[in-house]
Coordinates of C-alpha atoms and ligand atoms in Angstrom, one line a residue:
X46 CA -16.7 -3.7 3.3
X47 CA -14.6 -2.4 6.2
X48 CA -12.8 0.4 3.4
X49 CA -9.5 1.0 5.7
X50 CA -9.5 4.9 5.5
X51 CA -7.0 6.8 3.2
X52 CA -5.4 9.9 4.2
X53 CA -2.8 11.4 1.0
X54 CA -1.2 14.3 1.2
X55 CA -0.4 16.0 -2.4
X56 CA 2.5 18.3 -1.6
X57 CA 2.1 19.9 -5.3
X58 CA 5.0 22.4 -6.4
X59 CA 6.1 22.6 -2.7
X60 CA 8.6 21.3 -0.4
X61 CA 12.4 21.6 -1.0
X62 CA 15.0 19.5 1.7
X63 CA 14.0 21.8 4.8
X64 CA 10.7 20.7 4.7
X65 CA 11.7 17.1 5.2
X66 CA 11.5 17.7 9.2
X67 CA 7.7 18.0 8.0
X68 CA 7.7 14.5 6.5
X69 CA 9.5 12.9 9.4
X70 CA 6.3 14.2 11.8
X71 CA 3.8 13.5 9.6
X72 CA 6.0 10.2 9.4
X73 CA 5.4 9.7 13.1
X74 CA 1.2 11.0 13.2
X75 CA 1.3 7.7 10.2
X76 CA 3.2 5.6 13.3
X77 CA 0.5 7.0 15.6
X78 CA -2.8 6.0 14.5
X79 CA -1.9 2.8 12.2
X80 CA -5.9 2.6 12.0
X81 CA -5.5 4.7 9.0
X82 CA -3.2 4.6 5.7
X83 CA -1.1 7.7 5.4
X84 CA 0.9 8.9 2.7
X85 CA 2.5 12.4 1.3
X86 CA 2.6 12.5 -2.8
X87 CA 5.6 14.9 -3.2
X88 CA 7.6 16.7 -5.7
X89 CA 9.8 13.8 -7.0
X90 CA 13.1 15.5 -5.9
X91 CA 12.2 15.0 -2.6
X92 CA 11.2 11.4 -2.7
X93 CA 14.5 9.7 -2.0
X94 CA 15.3 11.8 0.8
X95 CA 11.7 11.8 1.7
X96 CA 12.1 7.4 1.9
X97 CA 15.0 7.5 4.8
X98 CA 12.6 9.3 7.2
X99 CA 8.5 8.5 6.8
X100 CA 8.1 6.3 9.2
X101 CA 4.7 5.5 9.1
X102 CA 3.9 7.3 5.7
X103 CA 4.2 6.1 2.4
X104 CA 6.0 8.3 -0.4
X105 CA 4.0 9.1 -3.7
X106 CA 4.4 10.5 -6.9
X107 CA 1.6 13.4 -8.0
X108 CA 2.8 12.0 -12.3
X109 CA 4.3 9.4 -14.3
X110 CA 5.1 9.2 -17.5
X111 CA 3.2 6.0 -19.4
X112 CA 6.1 4.4 -20.8
X113 CA 8.9 2.9 -19.0
X114 CA 11.7 5.2 -20.2
X115 CA 12.1 6.5 -24.1
X116 CA 13.2 10.2 -25.4
X117 CA 10.8 12.0 -23.5
X118 CA 12.5 14.4 -21.8
X119 CA 12.5 16.2 -19.4
X120 CA 9.7 12.9 -17.8
X121 CA 9.9 10.4 -15.0
X122 CA 8.7 7.0 -15.5
X123 CA 6.9 4.8 -12.9
X124 CA 9.8 2.6 -12.3
X125 CA 11.9 6.0 -12.0
X126 CA 9.7 7.1 -9.2
X127 CA 9.6 3.5 -7.6
X128 CA 13.1 3.0 -8.0
X129 CA 13.3 6.4 -5.5
X130 CA 10.7 5.3 -3.0
X131 CA 7.8 5.5 -4.5
X132 CA 5.2 3.5 -3.5
X133 CA 2.1 5.7 -5.3
X134 CA 1.3 7.9 -7.5
X135 CA -1.5 10.8 -8.7
X136 CA -2.5 10.4 -12.0
X137 CA -4.7 12.3 -13.5
X138 CA -5.5 16.2 -11.4
X139 CA -7.3 17.8 -12.6
X140 CA -4.2 20.3 -12.6
X141 CA -2.5 18.1 -14.8
X142 CA -5.6 17.6 -17.3
X143 CA -5.5 21.6 -17.5
X144 CA -1.6 22.5 -17.2
X145 CA -0.7 19.6 -19.5
X146 CA -3.4 18.8 -21.7
X147 CA -3.6 14.8 -20.5
X148 CA -6.8 13.3 -21.9
X149 CA -8.8 10.7 -19.7
X150 CA -7.1 8.2 -22.6
X151 CA -3.4 9.4 -21.4
X152 CA -4.6 9.0 -17.5
X153 CA -6.2 5.0 -18.1
X154 CA -2.2 4.5 -19.7
X155 CA -0.8 6.0 -17.1
X156 CA -2.3 4.4 -14.3
X157 CA -1.7 1.2 -16.0
X158 CA 2.6 1.9 -16.7
X159 CA 2.3 3.1 -12.6
X160 CA 0.6 -0.9 -12.1
X161 CA 3.3 -2.4 -14.5
X162 CA 6.2 -1.2 -12.3
X163 CA 4.2 -1.9 -8.8
X164 CA 2.8 1.6 -8.3
X165 CA -0.8 2.5 -6.5
X166 CA -2.2 4.9 -8.4
X167 CA -4.9 7.6 -6.8
X168 CA -6.5 8.7 -10.1
X169 CA -8.2 11.9 -9.7
X170 CA -11.3 13.0 -11.5
X171 CA -13.8 16.2 -10.6
X172 CA -15.9 18.6 -12.3
X173 CA -15.7 22.8 -13.4
X174 CA -18.0 25.2 -11.7
X175 CA -19.6 25.3 -14.8
X176 CA -20.6 21.7 -15.3
X177 CA -21.8 21.9 -11.2
X178 CA -24.2 24.9 -12.3
X179 CA -25.8 23.2 -14.9
X180 CA -26.8 20.9 -12.6
X181 CA -25.1 17.5 -14.1
X182 CA -21.8 16.9 -12.5
X183 CA -22.7 13.0 -10.9
X184 CA -22.7 11.8 -15.4
X185 CA -20.1 14.2 -15.9
X186 CA -17.9 13.1 -13.2
X187 CA -19.0 9.4 -13.9
X188 CA -18.5 9.4 -17.8
X189 CA -14.9 11.1 -16.8
X190 CA -14.0 8.3 -14.5
X191 CA -15.3 5.3 -17.0
X192 CA -13.8 6.6 -19.4
X193 CA -10.4 7.4 -17.4
X194 CA -10.4 3.7 -15.7
X195 CA -7.8 1.6 -16.6
X196 CA -8.0 -1.9 -17.9
X197 CA -7.6 -4.3 -14.7
X198 CA -8.7 -1.7 -12.3
X199 CA -8.6 -3.2 -8.4
X200 CA -9.2 -1.9 -5.3
X201 CA -6.4 -3.7 -4.2
X202 CA -4.3 -0.9 -6.5
X203 CA -6.5 1.7 -7.3
X204 CA -8.2 4.3 -5.4
X205 CA -10.4 7.1 -6.6
X206 CA -10.3 10.8 -5.6
X207 CA -13.0 13.1 -6.5
X208 CA -11.4 16.5 -6.7
X209 CA -14.5 19.7 -7.4
X210 CA -11.8 21.7 -9.5
X211 CA -13.9 25.1 -8.2
X212 CA -13.1 23.8 -4.6
X213 CA -9.0 22.9 -4.6
X214 CA -7.2 25.5 -3.4
X215 CA -10.4 28.1 -2.5
X216 CA -11.7 26.9 0.9
X217 CA -14.8 26.2 -0.5
X218 CA -16.4 22.6 -0.7
X219 CA -20.1 21.2 -1.3
X220 CA -22.5 20.5 0.9
X221 CA -22.4 16.9 2.8
X222 CA -25.3 15.9 0.9
X223 CA -23.5 16.6 -2.9
X224 CA -20.7 15.3 -1.9
X225 CA -22.2 11.9 -0.5
X226 CA -24.6 12.1 -4.0
X227 CA -21.3 12.6 -6.0
X228 CA -19.8 9.2 -4.0
X229 CA -22.8 7.1 -4.4
X230 CA -22.9 8.3 -8.0
X231 CA -19.2 7.1 -8.6
X232 CA -19.4 3.9 -6.6
X233 CA -22.6 2.8 -9.0
X234 CA -20.9 3.3 -11.8
X235 CA -17.2 1.5 -10.9
X236 CA -20.1 -1.1 -10.0
X237 CA -21.1 -0.8 -13.7
X238 CA -17.8 -1.9 -15.0
X239 CA -16.2 -4.1 -11.6
X240 CA -18.5 -5.7 -10.8
X241 CA -18.4 -6.3 -6.2
X242 CA -15.1 -4.8 -6.1
X243 CA -16.3 -2.0 -6.4
X244 CA -17.4 -2.1 -2.8
X245 CA -14.4 -2.6 -1.4
X246 CA -12.3 0.3 -3.6
X247 CA -11.4 3.6 -1.4
X248 CA -12.9 6.9 -3.4
X249 CA -11.3 10.2 -1.2
X250 CA -12.5 13.7 -0.9
X251 CA -10.5 16.3 -2.4
X252 CA -10.7 19.8 -2.4
X253 CA -9.8 22.6 0.5
X254 CA -10.1 19.7 3.1
X255 CA -9.0 20.6 6.4
X256 CA -9.1 20.0 9.8
X257 CA -12.4 22.1 10.2
X258 CA -14.2 20.2 8.1
X259 CA -12.4 16.4 8.0
X260 CA -14.5 14.8 10.2
X261 CA -17.7 16.4 8.8
X262 CA -16.6 14.7 5.2
X263 CA -15.1 11.6 6.7
X264 CA -18.5 10.2 8.2
X265 CA -20.0 10.3 4.8
X266 CA -20.6 6.5 4.2
X267 CA -19.1 6.4 0.8
X268 CA -15.9 8.6 1.8
X269 CA -13.0 6.6 2.3
X270 CA -10.5 9.7 3.1
X271 CA -9.2 12.1 1.6
X272 CA -6.5 13.6 -0.8
X273 CA -5.0 17.1 0.8
X274 CA -3.4 20.1 -0.6
X275 CA -2.7 23.0 1.4
X276 CA -3.8 21.6 5.1
X277 CA -1.1 18.9 4.1
X278 CA 1.8 20.7 3.6
X279 CA 2.6 20.9 7.8
X280 CA 2.4 18.0 10.4
X281 CA 0.3 20.8 12.5
X282 CA -1.9 21.1 9.9
X283 CA -2.2 17.7 8.5
X284 CA -2.4 15.7 12.2
X285 CA -6.2 17.3 13.0
X286 CA -7.2 15.5 9.6
X287 CA -5.3 12.0 10.2
X288 CA -7.2 12.0 13.3
X289 CA -10.6 12.6 12.1
X290 CA -9.9 9.7 9.8
X291 CA -9.1 7.7 12.7
Ligands
13P141 P1 -6.4 21.8 -1.1 O1 -6.8 20.8 -0.6 O2 -5.1 23.2 -1.4 O3 -7.4 22.3 -2.0 O4 -5.6 20.9 -2.8 C1 -6.6 19.7 -2.9 C2 -6.1 19.0 -4.3 O5 -6.2 19.5 -5.0 C3 -5.2 18.0 -3.5 O6 -5.1 16.7 -4.8

């Protein structure tokens, strides 16, 4: 097995050129912790500039269009993001599923477009608080994962991020037992679709992950890294998360 830990910052709609110093500092942390794969998914406006200061980190995007080009005002294709310097992209973040009404089918199509452009992909899934409280979160999120999973899903280009919606930006996280149960369920769901390669696919946890809880979360058997929002915005906050993964 030996899945290399993957720790990725998602800056969401944060970051101007003034923050490129943080990118550079995080790139330095990545170089110092080469056992961990570290990346930053930045606003598209920063990708090209960040590519020059990324150090040991990779630069990723936060979304891509499902087409390579065309009449889609305001959208960016995976080809464009790759040319700008991205080597990964997130697809299916819950904020886009909610704000932009993205469906599971859209997300699978975006993942395939990213792969065609040479990008690796982090595909996000996660349940609402209502689903969690109803007690069937594993079944709902497993179904969401299988519905969003692209054709040809494989561990060499795809990683999964489990992000409970109610844990994002709230300071609340599930119990360690709940995270362990969910990640094991998602790996079983992957195995039902892609067989033995499910063992090699990284399943990240995301949602209020920070320097205080990262070590405990990353010690869970099926937790292969993290997708981190707020605690990735500065090198000072991100450093203990990267160190915990190393
Ligand atoms: P926070 O770490 O700010 O809770 O955000 C998590 C997230 O949504 C990462 O994609």
